[in-house]
């Protein structure tokens, strides 16, 4: 099975699961968890050809952080955002 075909089959479930996780992270005010979920959703949307949606989700979450930019999560988020720039 090709990657594209596999993505088509799993994307609806992945999207729904990630939306639930994002909602939970927001309710719990768990910013690091929200960042990780947002990165996962952004990667999914990027792979689905929705880079603008991915950027609009991830950029504000990344923007909440004022320190810790040397951590792995924030480095990966920055790299992902840079890759989503039009």
PDB file of C-alpha atoms in Angstrom:
ATOM      1  CA  UNK A   1       0.000   0.000   0.000  1.00  0.00           C
ATOM      2  CA  UNK A   2       1.363   3.409  -0.914  1.00  0.00           C
ATOM      3  CA  UNK A   3       1.880   6.111   1.694  1.00  0.00           C
ATOM      4  CA  UNK A   4      -0.730   8.320   0.029  1.00  0.00           C
ATOM      5  CA  UNK A   5      -3.301   5.529   0.097  1.00  0.00           C
ATOM      6  CA  UNK A   6      -2.537   4.740   3.723  1.00  0.00           C
ATOM      7  CA  UNK A   7      -2.871   8.418   4.619  1.00  0.00           C
ATOM      8  CA  UNK A   8      -6.258   8.603   2.912  1.00  0.00           C
ATOM      9  CA  UNK A   9      -7.517   5.658   4.944  1.00  0.00           C
ATOM     10  CA  UNK A  10      -6.162   6.720   8.326  1.00  0.00           C
ATOM     11  CA  UNK A  11      -6.480  10.513   8.081  1.00  0.00           C
ATOM     12  CA  UNK A  12     -10.125  10.825   9.202  1.00  0.00           C
ATOM     13  CA  UNK A  13      -9.471   8.802  12.360  1.00  0.00           C
ATOM     14  CA  UNK A  14      -6.192  10.562  13.028  1.00  0.00           C
ATOM     15  CA  UNK A  15      -7.754  13.987  12.530  1.00  0.00           C
ATOM     16  CA  UNK A  16     -10.628  13.216  14.903  1.00  0.00           C
ATOM     17  CA  UNK A  17      -8.296  11.810  17.548  1.00  0.00           C
ATOM     18  CA  UNK A  18      -5.950  14.760  17.318  1.00  0.00           C
ATOM     19  CA  UNK A  19      -8.833  17.233  17.571  1.00  0.00           C
ATOM     20  CA  UNK A  20      -9.975  15.522  20.776  1.00  0.00           C
ATOM     21  CA  UNK A  21      -6.440  15.584  22.177  1.00  0.00           C
ATOM     22  CA  UNK A  22      -6.091  19.267  21.291  1.00  0.00           C
ATOM     23  CA  UNK A  23      -9.366  20.082  23.027  1.00  0.00           C
ATOM     24  CA  UNK A  24      -8.276  18.187  26.138  1.00  0.00           C
ATOM     25  CA  UNK A  25      -4.889  19.915  26.210  1.00  0.00           C
ATOM     26  CA  UNK A  26      -6.592  23.310  25.934  1.00  0.00           C
ATOM     27  CA  UNK A  27      -9.077  22.486  28.687  1.00  0.00           C
ATOM     28  CA  UNK A  28      -6.228  21.440  30.959  1.00  0.00           C
ATOM     29  CA  UNK A  29      -4.124  24.449  29.922  1.00  0.00           C
ATOM     30  CA  UNK A  30      -1.302  22.029  29.118  1.00  0.00           C
ATOM     31  CA  UNK A  31       0.721  24.179  26.721  1.00  0.00           C
ATOM     32  CA  UNK A  32       3.487  21.662  26.060  1.00  0.00           C
ATOM     33  CA  UNK A  33       0.969  18.946  25.296  1.00  0.00           C
ATOM     34  CA  UNK A  34      -0.975  21.347  23.095  1.00  0.00           C
ATOM     35  CA  UNK A  35       2.214  22.147  21.192  1.00  0.00           C
ATOM     36  CA  UNK A  36       2.914  18.462  20.565  1.00  0.00           C
ATOM     37  CA  UNK A  37      -0.636  17.785  19.385  1.00  0.00           C
ATOM     38  CA  UNK A  38      -0.589  20.887  17.191  1.00  0.00           C
ATOM     39  CA  UNK A  39       2.654  19.681  15.608  1.00  0.00           C
ATOM     40  CA  UNK A  40       1.108  16.297  14.886  1.00  0.00           C
ATOM     41  CA  UNK A  41      -1.961  17.908  13.333  1.00  0.00           C
ATOM     42  CA  UNK A  42       0.215  20.301  11.341  1.00  0.00           C
ATOM     43  CA  UNK A  43       2.233  17.401   9.929  1.00  0.00           C
ATOM     44  CA  UNK A  44      -0.953  15.544   9.010  1.00  0.00           C
ATOM     45  CA  UNK A  45      -2.433  18.594   7.309  1.00  0.00           C
ATOM     46  CA  UNK A  46       0.854  19.356   5.540  1.00  0.00           C
ATOM     47  CA  UNK A  47       0.891  15.810   4.181  1.00  0.00           C
ATOM     48  CA  UNK A  48      -2.726  16.257   3.057  1.00  0.00           C
ATOM     49  CA  UNK A  49      -1.747  19.358   1.080  1.00  0.00           C
ATOM     50  CA  UNK A  50      -3.103  21.882   3.606  1.00  0.00           C
ATOM     51  CA  UNK A  51       0.024  23.812   4.611  1.00  0.00           C
ATOM     52  CA  UNK A  52      -1.795  27.085   5.281  1.00  0.00           C
ATOM     53  CA  UNK A  53      -4.212  25.382   7.699  1.00  0.00           C
ATOM     54  CA  UNK A  54      -1.269  23.686   9.370  1.00  0.00           C
ATOM     55  CA  UNK A  55       0.541  26.997   9.813  1.00  0.00           C
ATOM     56  CA  UNK A  56      -2.567  28.750  11.143  1.00  0.00           C
ATOM     57  CA  UNK A  57      -2.918  26.067  13.809  1.00  0.00           C
ATOM     58  CA  UNK A  58       0.708  25.806  14.864  1.00  0.00           C
ATOM     59  CA  UNK A  59       1.904  29.421  14.723  1.00  0.00           C
ATOM     60  CA  UNK A  60      -0.217  30.768  17.602  1.00  0.00           C
ATOM     61  CA  UNK A  61       0.609  27.808  19.838  1.00  0.00           C
ATOM     62  CA  UNK A  62       4.323  28.267  19.164  1.00  0.00           C
ATOM     63  CA  UNK A  63       3.908  32.007  19.769  1.00  0.00           C
ATOM     64  CA  UNK A  64       2.761  31.461  23.372  1.00  0.00           C
ATOM     65  CA  UNK A  65       6.214  30.338  24.398  1.00  0.00           C
ATOM     66  CA  UNK A  66       8.637  32.986  25.612  1.00  0.00           C
ATOM     67  CA  UNK A  67      11.462  30.731  26.717  1.00  0.00           C
ATOM     68  CA  UNK A  68      12.787  27.232  26.250  1.00  0.00           C
ATOM     69  CA  UNK A  69      13.595  27.669  22.571  1.00  0.00           C
ATOM     70  CA  UNK A  70      16.527  25.298  22.945  1.00  0.00           C
ATOM     71  CA  UNK A  71      14.191  22.421  23.851  1.00  0.00           C
ATOM     72  CA  UNK A  72      13.538  19.680  21.342  1.00  0.00           C
ATOM     73  CA  UNK A  73       9.794  20.400  21.045  1.00  0.00           C
ATOM     74  CA  UNK A  74      10.239  24.082  20.275  1.00  0.00           C
ATOM     75  CA  UNK A  75      13.091  23.413  17.864  1.00  0.00           C
ATOM     76  CA  UNK A  76      10.918  20.907  15.989  1.00  0.00           C
ATOM     77  CA  UNK A  77       7.949  23.284  15.989  1.00  0.00           C
ATOM     78  CA  UNK A  78      10.114  26.083  14.568  1.00  0.00           C
ATOM     79  CA  UNK A  79      11.496  23.810  11.860  1.00  0.00           C
ATOM     80  CA  UNK A  80       7.976  22.666  10.969  1.00  0.00           C
ATOM     81  CA  UNK A  81       6.727  26.248  10.799  1.00  0.00           C
ATOM     82  CA  UNK A  82       9.684  27.242   8.627  1.00  0.00           C
ATOM     83  CA  UNK A  83       8.789  24.396   6.259  1.00  0.00           C
ATOM     84  CA  UNK A  84       5.190  25.610   6.054  1.00  0.00           C
ATOM     85  CA  UNK A  85       6.123  29.140   5.017  1.00  0.00           C
ATOM     86  CA  UNK A  86       4.655  29.947   1.604  1.00  0.00           C
TER      87      UNK A  86
END
